[in-house]
Coordinates of C-alpha atoms in Angstrom, one line a residue:
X22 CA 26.2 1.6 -24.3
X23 CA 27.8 -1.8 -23.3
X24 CA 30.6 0.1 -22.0
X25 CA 28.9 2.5 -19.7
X26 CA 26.9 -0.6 -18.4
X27 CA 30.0 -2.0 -17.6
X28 CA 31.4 0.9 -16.1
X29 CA 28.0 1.4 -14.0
X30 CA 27.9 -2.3 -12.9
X31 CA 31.5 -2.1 -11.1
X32 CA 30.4 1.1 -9.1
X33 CA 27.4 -1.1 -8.4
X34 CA 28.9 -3.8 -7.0
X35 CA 31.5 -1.1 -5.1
X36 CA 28.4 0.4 -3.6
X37 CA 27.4 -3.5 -2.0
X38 CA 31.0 -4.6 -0.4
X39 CA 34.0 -2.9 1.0
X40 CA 35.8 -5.8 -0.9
X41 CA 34.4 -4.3 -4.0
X42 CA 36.0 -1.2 -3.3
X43 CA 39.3 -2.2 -5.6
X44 CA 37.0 -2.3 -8.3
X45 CA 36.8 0.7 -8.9
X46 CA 39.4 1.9 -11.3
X47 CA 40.4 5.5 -11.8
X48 CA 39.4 5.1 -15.6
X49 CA 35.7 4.2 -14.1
X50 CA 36.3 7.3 -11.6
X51 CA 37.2 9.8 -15.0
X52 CA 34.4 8.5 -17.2
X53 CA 31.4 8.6 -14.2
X54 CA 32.6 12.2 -14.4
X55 CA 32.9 12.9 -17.8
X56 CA 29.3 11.1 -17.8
X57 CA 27.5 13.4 -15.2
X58 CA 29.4 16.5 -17.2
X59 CA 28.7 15.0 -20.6
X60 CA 25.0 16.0 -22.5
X61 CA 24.8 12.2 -23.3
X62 CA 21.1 11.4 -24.1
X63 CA 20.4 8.3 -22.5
X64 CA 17.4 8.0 -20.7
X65 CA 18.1 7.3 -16.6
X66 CA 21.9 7.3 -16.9
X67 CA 22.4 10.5 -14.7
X68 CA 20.1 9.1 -12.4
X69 CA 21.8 6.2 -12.3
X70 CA 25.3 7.7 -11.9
X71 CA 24.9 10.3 -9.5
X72 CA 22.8 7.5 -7.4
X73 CA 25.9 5.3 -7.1
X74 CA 28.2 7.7 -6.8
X75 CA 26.4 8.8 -3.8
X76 CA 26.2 5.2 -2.1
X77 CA 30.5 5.0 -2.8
X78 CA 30.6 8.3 -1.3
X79 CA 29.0 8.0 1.9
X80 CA 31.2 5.3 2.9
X81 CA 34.5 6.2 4.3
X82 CA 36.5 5.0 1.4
X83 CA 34.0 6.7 -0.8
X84 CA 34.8 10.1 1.3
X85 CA 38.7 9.7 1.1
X86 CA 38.2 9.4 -2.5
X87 CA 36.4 13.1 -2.4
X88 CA 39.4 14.8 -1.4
X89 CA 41.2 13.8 -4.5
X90 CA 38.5 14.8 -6.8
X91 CA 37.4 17.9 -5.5
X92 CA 37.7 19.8 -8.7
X93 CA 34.5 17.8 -10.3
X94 CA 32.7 19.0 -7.0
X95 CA 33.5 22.3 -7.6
X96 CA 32.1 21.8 -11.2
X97 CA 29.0 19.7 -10.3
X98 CA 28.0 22.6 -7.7
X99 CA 28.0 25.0 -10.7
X100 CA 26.4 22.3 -13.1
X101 CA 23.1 23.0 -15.0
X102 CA 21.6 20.0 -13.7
X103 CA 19.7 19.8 -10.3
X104 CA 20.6 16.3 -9.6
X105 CA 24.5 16.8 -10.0
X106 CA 24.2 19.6 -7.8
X107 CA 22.3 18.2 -5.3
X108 CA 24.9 14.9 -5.7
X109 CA 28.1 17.5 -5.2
X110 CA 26.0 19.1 -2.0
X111 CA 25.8 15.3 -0.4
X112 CA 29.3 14.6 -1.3
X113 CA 30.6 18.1 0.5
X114 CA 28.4 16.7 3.8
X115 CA 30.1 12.9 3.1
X116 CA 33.5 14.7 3.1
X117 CA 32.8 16.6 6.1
X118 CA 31.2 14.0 8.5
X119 CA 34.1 11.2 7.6
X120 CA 37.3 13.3 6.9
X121 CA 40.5 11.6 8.5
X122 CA 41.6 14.4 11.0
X123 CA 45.4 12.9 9.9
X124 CA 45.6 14.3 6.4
X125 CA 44.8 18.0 7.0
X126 CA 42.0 20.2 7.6
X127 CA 38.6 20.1 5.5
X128 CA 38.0 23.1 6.1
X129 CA 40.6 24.6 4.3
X130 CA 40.3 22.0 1.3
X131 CA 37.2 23.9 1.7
X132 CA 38.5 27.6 1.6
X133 CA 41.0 26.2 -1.1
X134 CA 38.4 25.3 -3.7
X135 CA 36.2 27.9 -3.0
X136 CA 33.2 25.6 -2.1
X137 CA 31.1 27.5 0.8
X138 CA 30.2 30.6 -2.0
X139 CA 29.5 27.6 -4.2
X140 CA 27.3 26.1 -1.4
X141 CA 25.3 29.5 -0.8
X142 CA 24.7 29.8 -4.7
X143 CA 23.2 26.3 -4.8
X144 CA 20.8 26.9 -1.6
X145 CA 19.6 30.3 -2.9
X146 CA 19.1 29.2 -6.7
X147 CA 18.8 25.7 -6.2
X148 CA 15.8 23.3 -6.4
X149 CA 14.1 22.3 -2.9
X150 CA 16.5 18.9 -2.8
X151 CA 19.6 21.5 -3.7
X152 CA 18.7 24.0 -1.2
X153 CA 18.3 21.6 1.5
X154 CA 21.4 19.0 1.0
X155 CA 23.0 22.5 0.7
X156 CA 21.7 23.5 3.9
X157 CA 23.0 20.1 5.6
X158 CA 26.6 20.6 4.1
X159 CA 26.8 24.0 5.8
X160 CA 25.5 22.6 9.0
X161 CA 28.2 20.1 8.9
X162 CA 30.6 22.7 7.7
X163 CA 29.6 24.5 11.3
X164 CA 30.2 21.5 13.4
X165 CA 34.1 22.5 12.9
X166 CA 35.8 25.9 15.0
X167 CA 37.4 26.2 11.6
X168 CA 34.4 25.8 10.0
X169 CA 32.0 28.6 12.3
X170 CA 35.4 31.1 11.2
X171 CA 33.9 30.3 7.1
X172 CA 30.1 30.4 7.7
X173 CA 30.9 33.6 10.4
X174 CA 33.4 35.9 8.8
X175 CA 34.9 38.6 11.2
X176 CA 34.3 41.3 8.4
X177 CA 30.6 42.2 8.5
X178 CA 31.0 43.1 4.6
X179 CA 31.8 39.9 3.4
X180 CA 29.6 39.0 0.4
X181 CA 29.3 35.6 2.0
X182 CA 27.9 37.5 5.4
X183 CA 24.3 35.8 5.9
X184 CA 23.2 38.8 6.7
X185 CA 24.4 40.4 3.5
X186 CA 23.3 37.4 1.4
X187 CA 19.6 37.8 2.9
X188 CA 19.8 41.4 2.0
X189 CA 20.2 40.7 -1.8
X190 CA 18.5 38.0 -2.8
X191 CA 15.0 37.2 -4.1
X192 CA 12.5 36.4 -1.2
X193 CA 12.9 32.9 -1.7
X194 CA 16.3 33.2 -1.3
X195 CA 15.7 34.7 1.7
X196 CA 13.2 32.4 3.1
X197 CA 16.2 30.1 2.7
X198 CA 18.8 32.1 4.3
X199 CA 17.0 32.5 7.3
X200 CA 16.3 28.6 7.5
X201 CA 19.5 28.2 7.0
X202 CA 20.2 30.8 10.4
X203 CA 17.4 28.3 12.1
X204 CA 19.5 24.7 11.3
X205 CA 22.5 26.5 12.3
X206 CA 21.2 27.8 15.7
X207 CA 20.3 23.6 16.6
X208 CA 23.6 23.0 16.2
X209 CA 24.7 23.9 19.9
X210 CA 24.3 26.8 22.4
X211 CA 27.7 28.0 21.4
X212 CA 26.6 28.3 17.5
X213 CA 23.2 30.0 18.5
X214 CA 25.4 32.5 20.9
X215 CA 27.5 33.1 17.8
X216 CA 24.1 33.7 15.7
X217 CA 22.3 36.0 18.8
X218 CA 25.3 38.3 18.7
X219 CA 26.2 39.0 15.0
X220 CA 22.3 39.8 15.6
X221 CA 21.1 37.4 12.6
X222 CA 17.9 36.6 15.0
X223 CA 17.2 40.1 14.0
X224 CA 16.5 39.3 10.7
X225 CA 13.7 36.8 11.6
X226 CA 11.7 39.6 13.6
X227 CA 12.3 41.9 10.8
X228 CA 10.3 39.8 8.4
X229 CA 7.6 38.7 11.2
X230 CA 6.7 42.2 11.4
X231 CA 6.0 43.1 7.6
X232 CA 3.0 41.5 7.4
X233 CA 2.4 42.8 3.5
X234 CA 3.0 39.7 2.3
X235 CA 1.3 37.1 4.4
X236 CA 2.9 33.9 2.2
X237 CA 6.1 35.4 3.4
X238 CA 5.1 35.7 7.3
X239 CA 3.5 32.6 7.5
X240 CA 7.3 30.9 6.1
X241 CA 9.0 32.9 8.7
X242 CA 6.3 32.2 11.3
X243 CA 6.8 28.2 10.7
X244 CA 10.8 28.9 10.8
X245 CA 9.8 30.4 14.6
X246 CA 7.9 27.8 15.4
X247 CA 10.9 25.2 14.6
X248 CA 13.3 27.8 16.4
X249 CA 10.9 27.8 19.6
X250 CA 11.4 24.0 20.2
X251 CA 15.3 24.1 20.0
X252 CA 16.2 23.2 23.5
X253 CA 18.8 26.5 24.1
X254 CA 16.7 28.6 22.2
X255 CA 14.8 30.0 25.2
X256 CA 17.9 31.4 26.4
X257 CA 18.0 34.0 23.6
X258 CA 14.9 34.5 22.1
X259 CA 13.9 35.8 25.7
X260 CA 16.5 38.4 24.7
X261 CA 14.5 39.9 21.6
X262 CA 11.6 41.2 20.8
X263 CA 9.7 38.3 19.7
X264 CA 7.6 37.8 22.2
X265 CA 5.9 41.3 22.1
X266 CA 6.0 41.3 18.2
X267 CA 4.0 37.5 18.2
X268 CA 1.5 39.2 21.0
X269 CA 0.9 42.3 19.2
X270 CA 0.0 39.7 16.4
X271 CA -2.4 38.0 18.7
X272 CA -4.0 40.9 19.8
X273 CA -4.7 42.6 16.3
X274 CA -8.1 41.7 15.1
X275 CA -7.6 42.4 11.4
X276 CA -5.0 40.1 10.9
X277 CA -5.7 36.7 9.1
X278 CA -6.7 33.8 11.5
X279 CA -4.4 31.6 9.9
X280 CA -1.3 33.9 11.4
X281 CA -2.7 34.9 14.2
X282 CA -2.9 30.8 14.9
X283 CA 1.1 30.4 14.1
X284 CA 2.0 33.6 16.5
X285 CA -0.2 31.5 19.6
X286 CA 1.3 28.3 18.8
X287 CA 4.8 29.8 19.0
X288 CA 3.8 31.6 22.4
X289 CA 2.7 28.4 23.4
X290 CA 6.4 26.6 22.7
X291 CA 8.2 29.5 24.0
X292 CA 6.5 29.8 27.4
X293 CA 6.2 25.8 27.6
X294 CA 10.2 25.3 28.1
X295 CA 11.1 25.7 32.1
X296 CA 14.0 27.8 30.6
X297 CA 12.1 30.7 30.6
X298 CA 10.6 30.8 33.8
X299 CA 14.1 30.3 35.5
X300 CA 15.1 33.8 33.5
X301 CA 12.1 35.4 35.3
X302 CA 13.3 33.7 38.8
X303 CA 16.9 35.3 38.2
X304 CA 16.1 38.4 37.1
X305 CA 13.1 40.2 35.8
X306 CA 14.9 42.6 33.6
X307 CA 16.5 41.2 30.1
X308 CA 18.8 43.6 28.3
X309 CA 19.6 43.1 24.3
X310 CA 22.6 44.1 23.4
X311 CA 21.4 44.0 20.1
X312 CA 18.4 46.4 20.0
X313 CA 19.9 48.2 23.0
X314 CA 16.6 47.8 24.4
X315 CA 15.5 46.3 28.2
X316 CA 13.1 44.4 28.5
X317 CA 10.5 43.2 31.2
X318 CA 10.4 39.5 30.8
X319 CA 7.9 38.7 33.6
X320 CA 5.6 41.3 31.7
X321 CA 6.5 40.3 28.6
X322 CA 5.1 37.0 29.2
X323 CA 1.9 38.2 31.3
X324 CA 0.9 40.1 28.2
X325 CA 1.5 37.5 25.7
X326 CA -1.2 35.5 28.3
X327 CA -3.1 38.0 28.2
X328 CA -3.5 38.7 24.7
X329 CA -4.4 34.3 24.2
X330 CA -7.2 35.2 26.6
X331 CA -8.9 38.1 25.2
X332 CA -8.5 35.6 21.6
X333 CA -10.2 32.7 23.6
X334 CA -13.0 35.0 25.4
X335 CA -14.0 36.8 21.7
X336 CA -14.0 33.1 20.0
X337 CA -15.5 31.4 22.9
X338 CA -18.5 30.5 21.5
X339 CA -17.1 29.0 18.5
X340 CA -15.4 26.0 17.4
X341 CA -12.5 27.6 15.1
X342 CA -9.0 26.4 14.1
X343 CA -7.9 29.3 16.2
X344 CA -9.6 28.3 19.5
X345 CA -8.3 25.3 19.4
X346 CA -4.2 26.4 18.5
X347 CA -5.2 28.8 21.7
X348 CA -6.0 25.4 23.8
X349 CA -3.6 23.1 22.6
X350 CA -0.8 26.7 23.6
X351 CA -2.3 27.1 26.7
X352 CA -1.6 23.3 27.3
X353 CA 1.8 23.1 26.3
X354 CA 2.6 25.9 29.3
X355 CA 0.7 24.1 31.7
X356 CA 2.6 21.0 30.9
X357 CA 5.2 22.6 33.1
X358 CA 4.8 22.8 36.7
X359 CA 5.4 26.9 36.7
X360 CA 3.4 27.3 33.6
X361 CA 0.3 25.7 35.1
X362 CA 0.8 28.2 38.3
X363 CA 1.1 30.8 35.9
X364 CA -2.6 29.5 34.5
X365 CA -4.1 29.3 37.4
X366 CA -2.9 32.3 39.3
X367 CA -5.1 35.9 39.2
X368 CA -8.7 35.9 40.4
X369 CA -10.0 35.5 36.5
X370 CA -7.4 32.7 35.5
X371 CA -6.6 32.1 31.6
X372 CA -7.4 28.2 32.3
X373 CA -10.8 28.6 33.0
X374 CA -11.3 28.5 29.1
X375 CA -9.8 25.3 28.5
X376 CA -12.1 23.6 31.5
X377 CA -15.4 25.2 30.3
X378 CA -13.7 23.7 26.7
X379 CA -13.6 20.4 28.3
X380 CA -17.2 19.4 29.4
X381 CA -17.9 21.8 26.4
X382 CA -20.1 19.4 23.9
X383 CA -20.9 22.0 21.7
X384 CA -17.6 21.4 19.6
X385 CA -16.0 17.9 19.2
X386 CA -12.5 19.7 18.3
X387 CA -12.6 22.4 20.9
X388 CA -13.6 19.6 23.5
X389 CA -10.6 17.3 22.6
X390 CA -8.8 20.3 23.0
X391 CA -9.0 21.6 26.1
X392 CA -9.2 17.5 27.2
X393 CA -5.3 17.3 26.2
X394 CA -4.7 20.8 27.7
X395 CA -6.4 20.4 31.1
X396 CA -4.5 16.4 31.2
X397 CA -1.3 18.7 31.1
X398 CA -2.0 21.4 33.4
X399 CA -3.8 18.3 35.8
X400 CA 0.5 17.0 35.4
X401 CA -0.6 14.1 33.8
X402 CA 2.8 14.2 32.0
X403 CA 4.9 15.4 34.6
X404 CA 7.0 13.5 37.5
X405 CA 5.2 12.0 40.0
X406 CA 6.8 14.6 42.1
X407 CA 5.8 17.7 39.9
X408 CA 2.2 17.0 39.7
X409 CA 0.8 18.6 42.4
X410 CA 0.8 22.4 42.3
X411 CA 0.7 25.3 45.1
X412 CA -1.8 25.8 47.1
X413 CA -3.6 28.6 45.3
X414 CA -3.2 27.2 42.1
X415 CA -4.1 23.9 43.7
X416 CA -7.8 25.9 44.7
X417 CA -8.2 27.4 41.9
X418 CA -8.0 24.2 39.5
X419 CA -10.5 22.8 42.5
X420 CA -12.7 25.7 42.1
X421 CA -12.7 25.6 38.0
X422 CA -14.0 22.1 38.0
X423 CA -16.5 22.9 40.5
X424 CA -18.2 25.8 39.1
X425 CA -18.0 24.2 35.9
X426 CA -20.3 21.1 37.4
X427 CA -22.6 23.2 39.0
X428 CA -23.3 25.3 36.2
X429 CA -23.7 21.7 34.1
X430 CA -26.6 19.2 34.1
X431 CA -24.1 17.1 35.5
X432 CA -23.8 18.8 39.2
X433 CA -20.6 17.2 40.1
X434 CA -17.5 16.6 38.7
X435 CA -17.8 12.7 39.2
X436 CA -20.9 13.3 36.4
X437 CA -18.6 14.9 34.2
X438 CA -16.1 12.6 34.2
X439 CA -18.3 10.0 33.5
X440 CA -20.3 11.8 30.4
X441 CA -16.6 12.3 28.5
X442 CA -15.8 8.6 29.7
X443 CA -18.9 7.6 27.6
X444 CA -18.2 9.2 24.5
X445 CA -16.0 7.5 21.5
X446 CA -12.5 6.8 21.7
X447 CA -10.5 9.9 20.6
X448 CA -12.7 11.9 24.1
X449 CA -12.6 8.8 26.3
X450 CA -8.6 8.5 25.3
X451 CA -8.2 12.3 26.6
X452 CA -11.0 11.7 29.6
X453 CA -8.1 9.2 30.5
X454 CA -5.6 10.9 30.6
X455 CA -7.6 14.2 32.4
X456 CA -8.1 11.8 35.3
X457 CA -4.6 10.4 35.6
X458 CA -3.3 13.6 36.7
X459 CA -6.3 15.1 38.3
X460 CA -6.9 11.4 40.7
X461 CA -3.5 12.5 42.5
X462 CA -5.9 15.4 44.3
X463 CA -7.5 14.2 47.6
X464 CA -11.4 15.9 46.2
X465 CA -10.9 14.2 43.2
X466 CA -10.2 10.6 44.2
X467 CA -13.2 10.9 46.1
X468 CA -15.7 12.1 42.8
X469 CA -13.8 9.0 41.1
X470 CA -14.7 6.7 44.0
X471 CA -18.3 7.5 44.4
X472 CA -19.2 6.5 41.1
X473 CA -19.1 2.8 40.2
X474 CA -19.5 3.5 36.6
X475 CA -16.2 5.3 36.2
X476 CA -14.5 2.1 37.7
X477 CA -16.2 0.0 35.6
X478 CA -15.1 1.8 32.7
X479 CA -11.4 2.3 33.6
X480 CA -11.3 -1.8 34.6
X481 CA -13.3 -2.9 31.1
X482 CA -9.8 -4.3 29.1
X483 CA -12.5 -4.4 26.8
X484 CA -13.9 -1.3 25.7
X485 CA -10.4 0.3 24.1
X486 CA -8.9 -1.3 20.6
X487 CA -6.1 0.6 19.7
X488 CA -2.9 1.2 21.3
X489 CA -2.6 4.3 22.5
X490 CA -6.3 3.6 24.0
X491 CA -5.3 0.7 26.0
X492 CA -2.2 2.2 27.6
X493 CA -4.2 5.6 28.4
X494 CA -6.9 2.9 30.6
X495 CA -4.3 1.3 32.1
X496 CA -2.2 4.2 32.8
X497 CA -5.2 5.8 34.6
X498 CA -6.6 2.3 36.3
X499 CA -2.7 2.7 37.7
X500 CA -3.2 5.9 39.0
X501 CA -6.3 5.5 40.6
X502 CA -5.5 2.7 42.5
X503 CA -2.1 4.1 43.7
X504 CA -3.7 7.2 44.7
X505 CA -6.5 4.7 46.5
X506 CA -3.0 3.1 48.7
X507 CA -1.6 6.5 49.2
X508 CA -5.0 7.5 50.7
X509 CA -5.3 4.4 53.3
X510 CA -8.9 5.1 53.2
X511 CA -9.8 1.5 51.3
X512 CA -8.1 -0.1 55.3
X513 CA -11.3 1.2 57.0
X514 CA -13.9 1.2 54.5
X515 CA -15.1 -2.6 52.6
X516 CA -16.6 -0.7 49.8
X517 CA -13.4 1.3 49.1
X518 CA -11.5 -2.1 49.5
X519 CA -13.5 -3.7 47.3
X520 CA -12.3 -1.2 44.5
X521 CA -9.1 -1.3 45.4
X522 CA -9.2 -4.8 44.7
X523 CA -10.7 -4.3 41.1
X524 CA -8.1 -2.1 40.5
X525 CA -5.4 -3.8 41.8
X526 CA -6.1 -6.9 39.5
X527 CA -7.1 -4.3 36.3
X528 CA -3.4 -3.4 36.5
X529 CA -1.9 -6.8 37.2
X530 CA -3.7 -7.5 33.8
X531 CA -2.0 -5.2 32.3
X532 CA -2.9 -2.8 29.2
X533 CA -3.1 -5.4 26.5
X534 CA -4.6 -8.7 28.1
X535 CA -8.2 -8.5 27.1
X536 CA -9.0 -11.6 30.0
X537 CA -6.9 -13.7 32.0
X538 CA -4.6 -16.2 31.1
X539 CA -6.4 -19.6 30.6
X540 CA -4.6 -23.0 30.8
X541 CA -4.5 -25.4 28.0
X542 CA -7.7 -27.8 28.3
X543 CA -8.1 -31.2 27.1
X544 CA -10.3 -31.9 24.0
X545 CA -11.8 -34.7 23.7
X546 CA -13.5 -36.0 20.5
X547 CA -15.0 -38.7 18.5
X548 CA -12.4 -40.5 16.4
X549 CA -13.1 -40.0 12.4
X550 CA -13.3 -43.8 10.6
X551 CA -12.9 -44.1 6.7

């Protein structure tokens, strides 16, 4: 025991300083080792061991040191015990993000220890922490030319083929691959082109489809919903199917709520990226290679909108999980400038659900909602020069708020603007951000103006206590009063003036300062005598 103590203090103290680093004797190298590989029973020493080791080795000394020991990485990724092979997968990833371009090629001290099959076994049979430090490793591994030539093998019957490895293992296993396919595809749009045509994306729409098992689909469907936010995904999921397979989900009433909720949400990523809209503006047509199939992508994605509305008219009266994925989807496409057009446009527009949502009190969740969504499709987060919209969708967001007043007890739109401004924080926080896009449109700076109230409110430094609640108050007293200059109607009117004034000092205050500055007084006093 006093010896291994020994031995662990010096890695220690090599884990604290690079001075340490001479410390560290290959007798201390063979018996950490023959420790990890030993059945010792002391209780914490692996622990211990394979905690150090994995400090020294994700230094650059520590990763020069890998090379020479790759033989006990081979045999810690086939050890028994989960924490050695999860240490071995962190040490392949050190290796890989610090190796010395000077003293050879990692990949092929990879090929010539055999450690990519070794990395597969540990991610299919691993524990969770194997399967994912496995998974980084290989996502390192692909950040290489040499590396994509290992993971992508030009013979499709390679054992080590993803697609042959998803084909054989258990359905965890799979689950696994095909998260794997997922990290990989982030790694850049040259990796995903790679992935689109050895068709691997293929395999994800094959498992979204059998909907036997819905534990399964709902894995797969949270692996689409992380592939959907990739930045170059758009590019080539347009290409496939997915899109009519996740709207065919959508639109099929005996499937569970839960799914159907995924499928919208991931409609609502795809469609939210501008990516996609510039495919429709160069070409309408979309041909897979793959499936050999053509597809309609303008169609593909009226349909998908289509199907969120017939789920949003059906539910409309309700205040479900589901209503409210559709609201928050519907809001990440009208966060961009072509998917709030797209909203808009028709004579029976999809976003008149998420403003009847909005003034909606009849469901606190569905109201916060369609709050959010209408913010977005208002541009509340877009460019100052992106906000405003074309003229018919311009109308038609005009008209929606309109009809929606008159049909209220409210009247106007000013009154409903002022009855979400009065409710608690988490409404008031979205009725904030609502009016900071919509205030940029001529009609509504004048509903804003007409009521006092809603000036009061957006000026009281006050009435918010958080954060996010402040900044949201300020960010809309900012936008008021800009649109107020823009207008040059405050020049001629005193009454308009006089709010712009308000305004104007509101914002000087700034988002946190709950009053104004005061200067240090005097204080005078008795003197206290003993």
């Amino acid at each position: 025991m006093f010896d291994q103590g020994c031995h662990v203090l010096v890695v220690y103290l090599c884990t604290r300083s690079e001075r340490c680093h001479s410390l560290f004797t290959n007798q201390d190298k063979i018996f950490l080792f023959d420790a990890l590989q030993s059945k010792v029973d002391v209780p914490g020493l692996e622990n211990t061991l394979a905690a150090c080791l994995e400090k020294i080795f994700r230094t650059k000394y520590g990763a020069a040191l890998v090379q020479q020991y790759m033989p006990f990485v081979q045999v810690g990724l086939q050890a028994n015990s989960q924490i050695v092979r999860c240490l071995a997968c962190k040490t392949v990833s050190y290796l890989l993000e610090n190796f010395d371009e000077n003293a050879g090629s990692a990949a092929q001290l990879i090929i010539e220890n055999n450690v990519y099959p070794l990395l597969l076994d540990c991610l299919i049979d691993g524990n969770e922490q194997v399967a994912t430090a496995s998974m980084d490793a290989i996502k390192n591994l692909a950040c290489s030319s040499e590396g994509l030539e290992i993971i992508f093998p030009a013979k499709s019957d390679e054992a080590t083929h993803l697609r042959n490895l998803a084909a054989s293992c258990s359905s965890l296993g799979r689950v696994r691959v095909l998260a794997l396919i997922v990290k990989l595809f982030s790694v850049s749009s040259s990796v995903a082109s790679i992935i689109y045509n050895s068709n691997l994306l293929g395999l994800l729409e094959a498992e979204v489809n059998n909907t036997n098992d819905i534990l399964m689909t709902l894995s797969i469907l949270e692996l689409l919903y992380e592939l959907a936010e990739i930045p170059h995904g758009t590019e080539f999921l347009s290409r496939t199917s997915l899109l009519q397979i996740l709207t065919s989900m959508i639109s099929n009433t005996t499937m569970e709520s839960i799914l159907r909720s995924r499928a919208i949400m991931i409609c609502g990523r795809l469609l939210s990226k501008d990516n996609i809209f510039m495919v429709i503006d160069e070409s309408s047509k979309i041909y897979s290679p793959n499936s050999n199939v053509s597809y309609d992508i303008e169609l593909c994605v009226k349909t998908a909108l289509s199907a969120i509305d017939g789920r949003l008219e059906l539910l409309k009266s309700q205040d479900t999980d589901e209503f409210e994925s559709a609201l928050e989807a519907l809001g990440q496409i009208g966060s961009s400038i072509q998917g709030a057009a797209l909203l808009l446009s028709s004579s029976l527009p999809v976003a008149r659900h998420v403003v009847d949502a909005a003034f909606d009190r009849l469901g606190r969740g569905k109201q916060l909602a369609a709050l959010h969504a209408l913010g977005n499709i208002s541009g509340e987060n877009r460019p100052d020069n992106s906000i405003m919209l074309n003229g018919d969708a311009e109308e038609s967001l005009r008209r929606l708020i309109y009809e929606t007043a008159a049909k209220s007890s409210k009247l106007t739109p000013s009154g409903l603007f002022l009855s979400v401004l009065k409710w608690e924080s988490e409404i008031r926080l979205a009725a904030f951000r609502l009016i900071t896009g919509l205030v940029a449109r001529p009609w509504c700076l004048i509903e804003i103006c007409s009521k006092q109230e809603i000036i009061s409110i957006v000026t009281d430094a006050h009435i918010e206590t958080t954060k996010k609640g402040m900044e949201a108050r300020h960010n809309c007293c900012s936008a008021i009063h800009k649109a107020l200059l823009a207008s040059n109607k405050h020049v001629s009117d005193p009454a308009l003036a006089g709010l712009a004034a308000k305004l104007q000092k509101a914002v000087r205050r700034g988002p946190y300062l709950a009053r104004e500055r005061l200067e240090a007084q005097p204080l005078v006093m008795t003197a206290e005598r003993f």
